[in-house]
PDB file of C-alpha atoms in Angstrom:
ATOM      1  CA  UNK Z   8       0.000   0.000   0.000  1.00 57.00           C
ATOM      2  CA  UNK Z   9       1.454   3.392  -0.958  1.00 58.00           C
ATOM      3  CA  UNK Z  10       1.494   6.400   1.342  1.00 53.00           C
ATOM      4  CA  UNK Z  11      -1.320   7.952  -0.719  1.00 55.00           C
ATOM      5  CA  UNK Z  12      -3.463   4.861  -0.367  1.00 61.00           C
ATOM      6  CA  UNK Z  13      -2.849   4.773   3.375  1.00 55.00           C
ATOM      7  CA  UNK Z  14      -3.743   8.457   3.631  1.00 52.00           C
ATOM      8  CA  UNK Z  15      -6.983   7.777   1.753  1.00 55.00           C
ATOM      9  CA  UNK Z  16      -7.843   4.891   4.031  1.00 55.00           C
ATOM     10  CA  UNK Z  17      -7.144   6.755   7.261  1.00 53.00           C
ATOM     11  CA  UNK Z  18      -7.118  10.491   6.471  1.00 46.00           C
ATOM     12  CA  UNK Z  19      -6.748  11.619  10.040  1.00 47.00           C
ATOM     13  CA  UNK Z  20      -4.353   8.992  11.247  1.00 52.00           C
ATOM     14  CA  UNK Z  21      -1.348  11.269  11.021  1.00 51.00           C
ATOM     15  CA  UNK Z  22      -3.157  13.865  13.116  1.00 51.00           C
ATOM     16  CA  UNK Z  23      -4.155  11.419  15.809  1.00 57.00           C
ATOM     17  CA  UNK Z  24      -0.650  11.217  17.265  1.00 83.00           C
ATOM     18  CA  UNK Z  25      -0.986   7.571  18.169  1.00 92.00           C
ATOM     19  CA  UNK Z  26       1.828   5.793  19.976  1.00 96.00           C
ATOM     20  CA  UNK Z  27       2.677   2.113  19.962  1.00 97.00           C
ATOM     21  CA  UNK Z  28       4.974  -0.313  21.738  1.00 98.00           C
ATOM     22  CA  UNK Z  29       6.417  -3.283  19.832  1.00 98.00           C
ATOM     23  CA  UNK Z  30       7.078  -6.238  22.132  1.00 98.00           C
ATOM     24  CA  UNK Z  31       9.023  -8.924  20.272  1.00 97.00           C
ATOM     25  CA  UNK Z  32      12.287 -10.786  20.816  1.00 95.00           C
ATOM     26  CA  UNK Z  33      13.009 -11.154  17.092  1.00 95.00           C
ATOM     27  CA  UNK Z  34      15.079  -8.365  15.522  1.00 96.00           C
ATOM     28  CA  UNK Z  35      13.542  -9.237  12.149  1.00 97.00           C
ATOM     29  CA  UNK Z  36      10.024  -8.699  13.454  1.00 96.00           C
ATOM     30  CA  UNK Z  37      10.968  -5.628  15.477  1.00 97.00           C
ATOM     31  CA  UNK Z  38      12.336  -3.994  12.325  1.00 97.00           C
ATOM     32  CA  UNK Z  39       9.315  -4.894  10.220  1.00 97.00           C
ATOM     33  CA  UNK Z  40       6.738  -3.890  12.828  1.00 97.00           C
ATOM     34  CA  UNK Z  41       8.459  -0.570  13.461  1.00 97.00           C
ATOM     35  CA  UNK Z  42       8.567   0.117   9.746  1.00 95.00           C
ATOM     36  CA  UNK Z  43       4.852  -0.668   9.389  1.00 95.00           C
ATOM     37  CA  UNK Z  44       4.039   1.694  12.251  1.00 94.00           C
ATOM     38  CA  UNK Z  45       6.315   4.410  10.846  1.00 92.00           C
ATOM     39  CA  UNK Z  46       4.592   4.081   7.484  1.00 90.00           C
ATOM     40  CA  UNK Z  47       1.292   4.826   9.201  1.00 90.00           C
ATOM     41  CA  UNK Z  48       2.764   7.771  11.103  1.00 89.00           C
ATOM     42  CA  UNK Z  49       2.557   6.036  14.483  1.00 93.00           C
ATOM     43  CA  UNK Z  50       5.345   6.952  16.884  1.00 94.00           C
ATOM     44  CA  UNK Z  51       6.737   3.785  18.410  1.00 96.00           C
ATOM     45  CA  UNK Z  52       9.248   2.141  20.703  1.00 98.00           C
ATOM     46  CA  UNK Z  53      10.439  -1.445  20.961  1.00 98.00           C
ATOM     47  CA  UNK Z  54      11.241  -3.854  23.787  1.00 98.00           C
ATOM     48  CA  UNK Z  55      12.451  -7.426  23.555  1.00 97.00           C
ATOM     49  CA  UNK Z  56      10.272  -9.325  26.014  1.00 98.00           C
ATOM     50  CA  UNK Z  57       7.201  -9.116  28.197  1.00 98.00           C
ATOM     51  CA  UNK Z  58       9.103  -8.116  31.318  1.00 98.00           C
ATOM     52  CA  UNK Z  59      10.584  -5.087  29.571  1.00 98.00           C
ATOM     53  CA  UNK Z  60       7.074  -4.097  28.470  1.00 98.00           C
ATOM     54  CA  UNK Z  61       5.820  -4.302  32.049  1.00 98.00           C
ATOM     55  CA  UNK Z  62       8.879  -2.360  33.270  1.00 98.00           C
ATOM     56  CA  UNK Z  63       8.183   0.417  30.752  1.00 98.00           C
ATOM     57  CA  UNK Z  64       4.695   0.843  32.176  1.00 97.00           C
ATOM     58  CA  UNK Z  65       5.953   0.620  35.764  1.00 97.00           C
ATOM     59  CA  UNK Z  66       8.306   3.498  34.932  1.00 97.00           C
ATOM     60  CA  UNK Z  67       5.392   5.627  33.797  1.00 96.00           C
ATOM     61  CA  UNK Z  68       5.423   4.865  30.090  1.00 96.00           C
ATOM     62  CA  UNK Z  69       2.148   4.653  28.228  1.00 96.00           C
ATOM     63  CA  UNK Z  70       1.126   3.771  24.696  1.00 97.00           C
ATOM     64  CA  UNK Z  71      -2.145   3.690  22.806  1.00 96.00           C
ATOM     65  CA  UNK Z  72      -1.342   0.332  21.251  1.00 97.00           C
ATOM     66  CA  UNK Z  73       0.878  -2.609  22.164  1.00 98.00           C
ATOM     67  CA  UNK Z  74       1.837  -5.163  19.500  1.00 98.00           C
ATOM     68  CA  UNK Z  75       2.538  -8.191  21.691  1.00 97.00           C
ATOM     69  CA  UNK Z  76       4.372 -11.277  20.484  1.00 96.00           C
ATOM     70  CA  UNK Z  77       3.501 -14.510  22.248  1.00 94.00           C
ATOM     71  CA  UNK Z  78       6.748 -16.491  22.500  1.00 92.00           C
ATOM     72  CA  UNK Z  79       9.435 -14.519  24.264  1.00 94.00           C
ATOM     73  CA  UNK Z  80      12.077 -15.367  26.852  1.00 92.00           C
ATOM     74  CA  UNK Z  81      11.892 -14.202  30.490  1.00 96.00           C
ATOM     75  CA  UNK Z  82       8.203 -13.222  30.261  1.00 97.00           C
ATOM     76  CA  UNK Z  83       6.041 -14.314  27.319  1.00 96.00           C
ATOM     77  CA  UNK Z  84       3.142 -12.405  25.771  1.00 97.00           C
ATOM     78  CA  UNK Z  85       0.445 -14.195  27.726  1.00 96.00           C
ATOM     79  CA  UNK Z  86       2.133 -13.521  31.064  1.00 97.00           C
ATOM     80  CA  UNK Z  87       2.887  -9.900  30.126  1.00 98.00           C
ATOM     81  CA  UNK Z  88      -0.672  -9.238  28.961  1.00 98.00           C
ATOM     82  CA  UNK Z  89      -2.100 -10.672  32.197  1.00 98.00           C
ATOM     83  CA  UNK Z  90       0.335  -8.614  34.265  1.00 98.00           C
ATOM     84  CA  UNK Z  91      -0.466  -5.378  32.443  1.00 98.00           C
ATOM     85  CA  UNK Z  92      -4.197  -5.924  32.893  1.00 98.00           C
ATOM     86  CA  UNK Z  93      -3.669  -6.710  36.600  1.00 98.00           C
ATOM     87  CA  UNK Z  94      -1.870  -3.372  36.848  1.00 97.00           C
ATOM     88  CA  UNK Z  95      -4.960  -1.703  35.416  1.00 97.00           C
ATOM     89  CA  UNK Z  96      -3.347  -0.835  32.106  1.00 97.00           C
ATOM     90  CA  UNK Z  97      -6.012  -0.044  29.538  1.00 96.00           C
ATOM     91  CA  UNK Z  98      -3.807   0.314  26.468  1.00 97.00           C
ATOM     92  CA  UNK Z  99      -5.118  -1.666  23.526  1.00 97.00           C
ATOM     93  CA  UNK Z 100      -3.123  -4.859  23.162  1.00 98.00           C
ATOM     94  CA  UNK Z 101      -3.009  -6.751  19.871  1.00 97.00           C
ATOM     95  CA  UNK Z 102      -1.431 -10.191  20.002  1.00 96.00           C
ATOM     96  CA  UNK Z 103       0.705 -11.052  16.991  1.00 94.00           C
ATOM     97  CA  UNK Z 104       2.067 -14.557  16.711  1.00 90.00           C
ATOM     98  CA  UNK Z 105       2.770 -17.404  14.355  1.00 85.00           C
ATOM     99  CA  UNK Z 106       1.061 -19.796  16.756  1.00 68.00           C
ATOM    100  CA  UNK Z 107      -2.436 -19.996  15.405  1.00 67.00           C
ATOM    101  CA  UNK Z 108      -4.103 -23.109  16.760  1.00 81.00           C
ATOM    102  CA  UNK Z 109      -7.407 -22.344  18.432  1.00 87.00           C
ATOM    103  CA  UNK Z 110      -6.288 -23.351  21.914  1.00 90.00           C
ATOM    104  CA  UNK Z 111      -3.236 -21.091  21.931  1.00 88.00           C
ATOM    105  CA  UNK Z 112      -5.206 -18.213  20.413  1.00 91.00           C
ATOM    106  CA  UNK Z 113      -7.934 -18.600  23.060  1.00 93.00           C
ATOM    107  CA  UNK Z 114      -5.383 -18.597  25.873  1.00 94.00           C
ATOM    108  CA  UNK Z 115      -3.752 -15.454  24.499  1.00 95.00           C
ATOM    109  CA  UNK Z 116      -7.098 -13.673  24.010  1.00 95.00           C
ATOM    110  CA  UNK Z 117      -8.235 -14.613  27.511  1.00 97.00           C
ATOM    111  CA  UNK Z 118      -5.081 -13.063  28.955  1.00 97.00           C
ATOM    112  CA  UNK Z 119      -6.571  -9.695  28.015  1.00 97.00           C
ATOM    113  CA  UNK Z 120      -6.001  -8.972  24.338  1.00 97.00           C
ATOM    114  CA  UNK Z 121      -8.222  -6.609  22.377  1.00 97.00           C
ATOM    115  CA  UNK Z 122      -7.319  -8.189  19.037  1.00 96.00           C
ATOM    116  CA  UNK Z 123      -5.210 -10.912  17.505  1.00 94.00           C
ATOM    117  CA  UNK Z 124      -3.403 -11.170  14.185  1.00 94.00           C
ATOM    118  CA  UNK Z 125      -1.323 -13.954  12.735  1.00 92.00           C
ATOM    119  CA  UNK Z 126       2.227 -13.101  11.719  1.00 91.00           C
ATOM    120  CA  UNK Z 127       3.674 -12.012   9.420  1.00 92.00           C
ATOM    121  CA  UNK Z 128       2.170  -8.565   9.857  1.00 94.00           C
ATOM    122  CA  UNK Z 129       1.441  -6.513   6.763  1.00 93.00           C
ATOM    123  CA  UNK Z 130       0.039  -3.021   6.248  1.00 92.00           C
ATOM    124  CA  UNK Z 131      -3.407  -4.569   5.656  1.00 92.00           C
ATOM    125  CA  UNK Z 132      -3.296  -6.551   8.889  1.00 94.00           C
ATOM    126  CA  UNK Z 133      -2.116  -3.534  10.860  1.00 94.00           C
ATOM    127  CA  UNK Z 134      -4.897  -1.406   9.363  1.00 92.00           C
ATOM    128  CA  UNK Z 135      -7.338  -4.138  10.331  1.00 92.00           C
ATOM    129  CA  UNK Z 136      -6.090  -3.933  13.939  1.00 94.00           C
ATOM    130  CA  UNK Z 137      -6.442  -0.148  13.942  1.00 93.00           C
ATOM    131  CA  UNK Z 138      -9.955  -0.310  12.481  1.00 91.00           C
ATOM    132  CA  UNK Z 139     -11.030  -2.985  14.955  1.00 91.00           C
ATOM    133  CA  UNK Z 140      -9.720  -0.955  17.874  1.00 90.00           C
ATOM    134  CA  UNK Z 141     -11.323   2.248  16.579  1.00 86.00           C
ATOM    135  CA  UNK Z 142      -8.007   3.989  16.113  1.00 85.00           C
ATOM    136  CA  UNK Z 143      -9.142   6.369  13.435  1.00 68.00           C
ATOM    137  CA  UNK Z 144     -11.259   9.460  13.225  1.00 43.00           C
ATOM    138  CA  UNK Z 145     -13.841   9.623  10.484  1.00 41.00           C
ATOM    139  CA  UNK Z 146     -14.276  12.963   8.761  1.00 34.00           C
TER     140      UNK Z 146
ATOM    141  CA  UNK S  11      21.924   8.069 -18.401  1.00 73.00           C
ATOM    142  CA  UNK S  12      22.169   5.321 -21.010  1.00 85.00           C
ATOM    143  CA  UNK S  13      18.513   4.410 -21.399  1.00 88.00           C
ATOM    144  CA  UNK S  14      19.217   1.198 -23.288  1.00 92.00           C
ATOM    145  CA  UNK S  15      21.513  -0.086 -20.547  1.00 93.00           C
ATOM    146  CA  UNK S  16      18.992   0.899 -17.857  1.00 94.00           C
ATOM    147  CA  UNK S  17      16.175  -0.847 -19.732  1.00 95.00           C
ATOM    148  CA  UNK S  18      18.274  -3.999 -20.076  1.00 95.00           C
ATOM    149  CA  UNK S  19      19.167  -4.003 -16.404  1.00 96.00           C
ATOM    150  CA  UNK S  20      15.573  -3.389 -15.407  1.00 96.00           C
ATOM    151  CA  UNK S  21      14.454  -6.283 -17.585  1.00 96.00           C
ATOM    152  CA  UNK S  22      17.118  -8.500 -16.065  1.00 96.00           C
ATOM    153  CA  UNK S  23      15.974  -7.491 -12.590  1.00 96.00           C
ATOM    154  CA  UNK S  24      12.324  -8.224 -13.384  1.00 95.00           C
ATOM    155  CA  UNK S  25      13.097 -11.612 -14.887  1.00 96.00           C
ATOM    156  CA  UNK S  26      15.330 -12.540 -11.975  1.00 97.00           C
ATOM    157  CA  UNK S  27      12.922 -11.586  -9.226  1.00 96.00           C
ATOM    158  CA  UNK S  28      10.038 -13.353 -11.002  1.00 96.00           C
ATOM    159  CA  UNK S  29      12.193 -16.499 -11.249  1.00 97.00           C
ATOM    160  CA  UNK S  30      12.860 -16.371  -7.484  1.00 97.00           C
ATOM    161  CA  UNK S  31       9.120 -16.451  -6.825  1.00 97.00           C
ATOM    162  CA  UNK S  32       8.488 -19.121  -9.447  1.00 96.00           C
ATOM    163  CA  UNK S  33      11.221 -21.365  -8.061  1.00 97.00           C
ATOM    164  CA  UNK S  34       9.736 -21.035  -4.581  1.00 96.00           C
ATOM    165  CA  UNK S  35      12.568 -19.122  -2.953  1.00 98.00           C
ATOM    166  CA  UNK S  36      10.282 -16.211  -2.111  1.00 97.00           C
ATOM    167  CA  UNK S  37       6.607 -15.682  -1.393  1.00 95.00           C
ATOM    168  CA  UNK S  38       4.263 -12.721  -1.175  1.00 94.00           C
ATOM    169  CA  UNK S  39       5.648 -11.532   2.152  1.00 95.00           C
ATOM    170  CA  UNK S  40       8.831 -10.469   0.336  1.00 96.00           C
ATOM    171  CA  UNK S  41       6.651  -8.269  -1.893  1.00 94.00           C
ATOM    172  CA  UNK S  42       5.128  -6.751   1.251  1.00 93.00           C
ATOM    173  CA  UNK S  43       8.626  -5.889   2.491  1.00 95.00           C
ATOM    174  CA  UNK S  44       9.528  -4.290  -0.856  1.00 94.00           C
ATOM    175  CA  UNK S  45       6.414  -2.112  -0.629  1.00 92.00           C
ATOM    176  CA  UNK S  46       7.663  -0.750   2.701  1.00 93.00           C
ATOM    177  CA  UNK S  47      10.990   0.346   1.213  1.00 92.00           C
ATOM    178  CA  UNK S  48      11.017   4.019   0.312  1.00 89.00           C
ATOM    179  CA  UNK S  49      13.354   6.944  -0.373  1.00 86.00           C
ATOM    180  CA  UNK S  50      13.843   7.491   3.339  1.00 89.00           C
ATOM    181  CA  UNK S  51      14.895   3.869   3.905  1.00 92.00           C
ATOM    182  CA  UNK S  52      16.365   2.675   0.573  1.00 91.00           C
ATOM    183  CA  UNK S  53      18.123  -0.290   2.221  1.00 94.00           C
ATOM    184  CA  UNK S  54      15.188  -1.511   4.295  1.00 96.00           C
ATOM    185  CA  UNK S  55      14.790  -4.878   2.566  1.00 97.00           C
ATOM    186  CA  UNK S  56      18.526  -5.580   2.572  1.00 97.00           C
ATOM    187  CA  UNK S  57      18.654  -4.676   6.271  1.00 97.00           C
ATOM    188  CA  UNK S  58      15.792  -6.983   7.195  1.00 98.00           C
ATOM    189  CA  UNK S  59      17.099  -9.961   5.208  1.00 98.00           C
ATOM    190  CA  UNK S  60      20.543  -9.422   6.707  1.00 98.00           C
ATOM    191  CA  UNK S  61      18.994  -9.726  10.186  1.00 97.00           C
ATOM    192  CA  UNK S  62      17.221 -12.854   8.992  1.00 98.00           C
ATOM    193  CA  UNK S  63      20.456 -14.449   7.761  1.00 98.00           C
ATOM    194  CA  UNK S  64      22.111 -13.611  11.109  1.00 97.00           C
ATOM    195  CA  UNK S  65      19.192 -15.387  12.814  1.00 96.00           C
ATOM    196  CA  UNK S  66      19.648 -18.414  10.556  1.00 97.00           C
ATOM    197  CA  UNK S  67      23.335 -18.698  11.332  1.00 98.00           C
ATOM    198  CA  UNK S  68      22.863 -18.392  15.107  1.00 97.00           C
ATOM    199  CA  UNK S  69      19.874 -20.704  15.339  1.00 97.00           C
ATOM    200  CA  UNK S  70      21.384 -23.379  13.109  1.00 97.00           C
ATOM    201  CA  UNK S  71      24.505 -23.351  15.256  1.00 97.00           C
ATOM    202  CA  UNK S  72      22.493 -23.664  18.488  1.00 95.00           C
ATOM    203  CA  UNK S  73      20.347 -26.464  17.093  1.00 96.00           C
ATOM    204  CA  UNK S  74      23.416 -28.282  15.817  1.00 96.00           C
ATOM    205  CA  UNK S  75      24.858 -28.312  19.327  1.00 95.00           C
ATOM    206  CA  UNK S  76      21.548 -29.556  20.753  1.00 94.00           C
ATOM    207  CA  UNK S  77      21.473 -32.408  18.238  1.00 95.00           C
ATOM    208  CA  UNK S  78      25.118 -33.374  18.612  1.00 93.00           C
ATOM    209  CA  UNK S  79      24.975 -36.213  21.143  1.00 90.00           C
ATOM    210  CA  UNK S  80      22.587 -39.005  20.161  1.00 91.00           C
ATOM    211  CA  UNK S  81      21.979 -39.956  23.798  1.00 89.00           C
ATOM    212  CA  UNK S  82      21.251 -36.451  24.991  1.00 89.00           C
ATOM    213  CA  UNK S  83      19.235 -34.462  22.463  1.00 93.00           C
ATOM    214  CA  UNK S  84      17.429 -31.454  23.862  1.00 92.00           C
ATOM    215  CA  UNK S  85      14.382 -31.572  21.571  1.00 94.00           C
ATOM    216  CA  UNK S  86      12.732 -28.716  23.456  1.00 92.00           C
ATOM    217  CA  UNK S  87      15.668 -26.471  22.579  1.00 93.00           C
ATOM    218  CA  UNK S  88      15.614 -27.666  18.966  1.00 96.00           C
ATOM    219  CA  UNK S  89      11.866 -27.056  18.766  1.00 94.00           C
ATOM    220  CA  UNK S  90      12.331 -23.548  20.103  1.00 93.00           C
ATOM    221  CA  UNK S  91      14.995 -22.865  17.463  1.00 95.00           C
ATOM    222  CA  UNK S  92      12.803 -24.229  14.674  1.00 96.00           C
ATOM    223  CA  UNK S  93       9.899 -22.112  15.862  1.00 93.00           C
ATOM    224  CA  UNK S  94      12.016 -18.946  15.813  1.00 94.00           C
ATOM    225  CA  UNK S  95      13.438 -19.781  12.398  1.00 96.00           C
ATOM    226  CA  UNK S  96      10.000 -20.529  10.991  1.00 95.00           C
ATOM    227  CA  UNK S  97       8.785 -17.210  12.338  1.00 94.00           C
ATOM    228  CA  UNK S  98      11.541 -15.098  10.877  1.00 95.00           C
ATOM    229  CA  UNK S  99      11.550 -16.934   7.520  1.00 97.00           C
ATOM    230  CA  UNK S 100       7.815 -16.358   7.308  1.00 96.00           C
ATOM    231  CA  UNK S 101       8.309 -12.666   8.088  1.00 96.00           C
ATOM    232  CA  UNK S 102      10.736 -12.100   5.206  1.00 97.00           C
ATOM    233  CA  UNK S 103       9.021 -14.351   2.680  1.00 97.00           C
ATOM    234  CA  UNK S 104      11.749 -17.019   2.647  1.00 98.00           C
ATOM    235  CA  UNK S 105       9.408 -19.721   1.447  1.00 97.00           C
ATOM    236  CA  UNK S 106      11.755 -22.683   1.049  1.00 98.00           C
ATOM    237  CA  UNK S 107      13.350 -22.084   4.443  1.00 98.00           C
ATOM    238  CA  UNK S 108       9.901 -21.855   6.025  1.00 97.00           C
ATOM    239  CA  UNK S 109       8.803 -25.097   4.375  1.00 97.00           C
ATOM    240  CA  UNK S 110      11.843 -26.960   5.666  1.00 98.00           C
ATOM    241  CA  UNK S 111      11.018 -25.647   9.139  1.00 97.00           C
ATOM    242  CA  UNK S 112       7.573 -27.227   8.892  1.00 96.00           C
ATOM    243  CA  UNK S 113       9.142 -30.662   8.243  1.00 97.00           C
ATOM    244  CA  UNK S 114      11.765 -29.953  10.884  1.00 97.00           C
ATOM    245  CA  UNK S 115       9.061 -29.307  13.500  1.00 95.00           C
ATOM    246  CA  UNK S 116       7.408 -32.611  12.633  1.00 96.00           C
ATOM    247  CA  UNK S 117      10.693 -34.429  13.261  1.00 97.00           C
ATOM    248  CA  UNK S 118      11.089 -32.629  16.587  1.00 96.00           C
ATOM    249  CA  UNK S 119       7.572 -33.539  17.640  1.00 95.00           C
ATOM    250  CA  UNK S 120       8.308 -37.251  17.271  1.00 96.00           C
ATOM    251  CA  UNK S 121      11.876 -36.854  18.581  1.00 95.00           C
ATOM    252  CA  UNK S 122      13.398 -38.141  15.368  1.00 96.00           C
ATOM    253  CA  UNK S 123      17.062 -37.136  15.668  1.00 96.00           C
ATOM    254  CA  UNK S 124      18.067 -38.393  12.211  1.00 96.00           C
ATOM    255  CA  UNK S 125      15.192 -36.529  10.621  1.00 97.00           C
ATOM    256  CA  UNK S 126      16.139 -33.395  12.545  1.00 97.00           C
ATOM    257  CA  UNK S 127      19.728 -33.648  11.350  1.00 97.00           C
ATOM    258  CA  UNK S 128      18.573 -33.967   7.745  1.00 97.00           C
ATOM    259  CA  UNK S 129      16.311 -30.946   8.137  1.00 98.00           C
ATOM    260  CA  UNK S 130      19.101 -28.987   9.763  1.00 98.00           C
ATOM    261  CA  UNK S 131      21.350 -29.689   6.813  1.00 98.00           C
ATOM    262  CA  UNK S 132      18.601 -28.718   4.405  1.00 98.00           C
ATOM    263  CA  UNK S 133      17.716 -25.487   6.170  1.00 98.00           C
ATOM    264  CA  UNK S 134      21.403 -24.552   6.189  1.00 98.00           C
ATOM    265  CA  UNK S 135      21.587 -25.187   2.447  1.00 98.00           C
ATOM    266  CA  UNK S 136      18.384 -23.278   1.700  1.00 98.00           C
ATOM    267  CA  UNK S 137      19.243 -20.146   3.638  1.00 98.00           C
ATOM    268  CA  UNK S 138      22.707 -19.968   2.088  1.00 98.00           C
ATOM    269  CA  UNK S 139      21.232 -20.458  -1.371  1.00 98.00           C
ATOM    270  CA  UNK S 140      18.701 -17.686  -0.725  1.00 98.00           C
ATOM    271  CA  UNK S 141      21.440 -15.421   0.600  1.00 98.00           C
ATOM    272  CA  UNK S 142      23.375 -15.799  -2.668  1.00 98.00           C
ATOM    273  CA  UNK S 143      20.269 -15.232  -4.781  1.00 98.00           C
ATOM    274  CA  UNK S 144      19.277 -12.094  -2.885  1.00 98.00           C
ATOM    275  CA  UNK S 145      22.809 -10.737  -3.032  1.00 97.00           C
ATOM    276  CA  UNK S 146      22.614 -11.048  -6.832  1.00 97.00           C
ATOM    277  CA  UNK S 147      19.246  -9.272  -6.760  1.00 97.00           C
ATOM    278  CA  UNK S 148      20.574  -6.398  -4.630  1.00 96.00           C
ATOM    279  CA  UNK S 149      23.609  -6.105  -6.926  1.00 96.00           C
ATOM    280  CA  UNK S 150      21.259  -5.720  -9.882  1.00 96.00           C
ATOM    281  CA  UNK S 151      19.409  -3.001  -7.984  1.00 95.00           C
ATOM    282  CA  UNK S 152      22.687  -1.177  -7.373  1.00 95.00           C
ATOM    283  CA  UNK S 153      23.620  -1.408 -11.028  1.00 95.00           C
ATOM    284  CA  UNK S 154      20.266   0.035 -12.081  1.00 95.00           C
ATOM    285  CA  UNK S 155      20.621   2.959  -9.664  1.00 94.00           C
ATOM    286  CA  UNK S 156      24.238   3.597 -10.686  1.00 94.00           C
ATOM    287  CA  UNK S 157      23.127   3.678 -14.318  1.00 94.00           C
ATOM    288  CA  UNK S 158      20.602   6.382 -13.376  1.00 94.00           C
ATOM    289  CA  UNK S 159      17.501   4.204 -13.491  1.00 93.00           C
ATOM    290  CA  UNK S 160      14.800   3.317 -10.988  1.00 92.00           C
ATOM    291  CA  UNK S 161      14.014  -0.085  -9.502  1.00 92.00           C
ATOM    292  CA  UNK S 162      10.940  -1.520 -11.243  1.00 90.00           C
ATOM    293  CA  UNK S 163       7.895  -2.492  -9.203  1.00 84.00           C
ATOM    294  CA  UNK S 164       7.219  -6.093 -10.099  1.00 83.00           C
ATOM    295  CA  UNK S 165       3.758  -7.589  -9.826  1.00 73.00           C
ATOM    296  CA  UNK S 166       4.183 -11.299  -9.218  1.00 72.00           C
ATOM    297  CA  UNK S 167       0.485 -12.163  -9.062  1.00 64.00           C
TER     298      UNK S 167
END
């Protein structure tokens, strides 16, 4: 999708000043997810596991959207999502993982996700997440 | 700018990238990565695939160590490595590598050490083959740009 097509799809996205946190232990996925977010004008940061995500919030950080991988060392996505919700964090959390069997998806959703997408992420999938979570302003 | 030379290089590039898809080295996710590359990040695809090849090298080495002793194979560790490799190959569109990982996982699940060793050898071969192919592709890109041309958008559907 070109910048013009993205702008057509979400005309006010750039003005919304959304922020996102990428939580993934893979440098490949970190790079791709950050690029996707940059393409949509979403300011973002990255951490490499669930514990770092929790620590960011404990230190006062806050993001509109968290892209949460499931399999990570130290603290995985399910544990991190549960922990964040226990802390009262209301940021939207979208699980992104290659594990797609129904049981694993259910467990991840029940941890407190707002949405779920199978990797690999693309612009279309990210737009789908943003639409689902009402992250756009209609003119 | 020599327009004939540029046109020839662009044609060569198109034919080469189409052949990579047709031969199963790449899938649509690679196209998605190419769409993300722009003037601000002209080396984005090369950067991402370089990270992928680093992953391959590290994970293959770790899995090789786990599979070394027949009497003491850590299949959980191997499975973890295969999962990570499958994930990153899927993310860059490395289709053949991903497909080997699927077979590799099946061997792990039944704790078939010989099967795992065969898959390990195959995944090593496939990622190195892809690395060479993509290096040739990026060299063609460089040649086009040096000749004053632009990289063609290629529709592989």
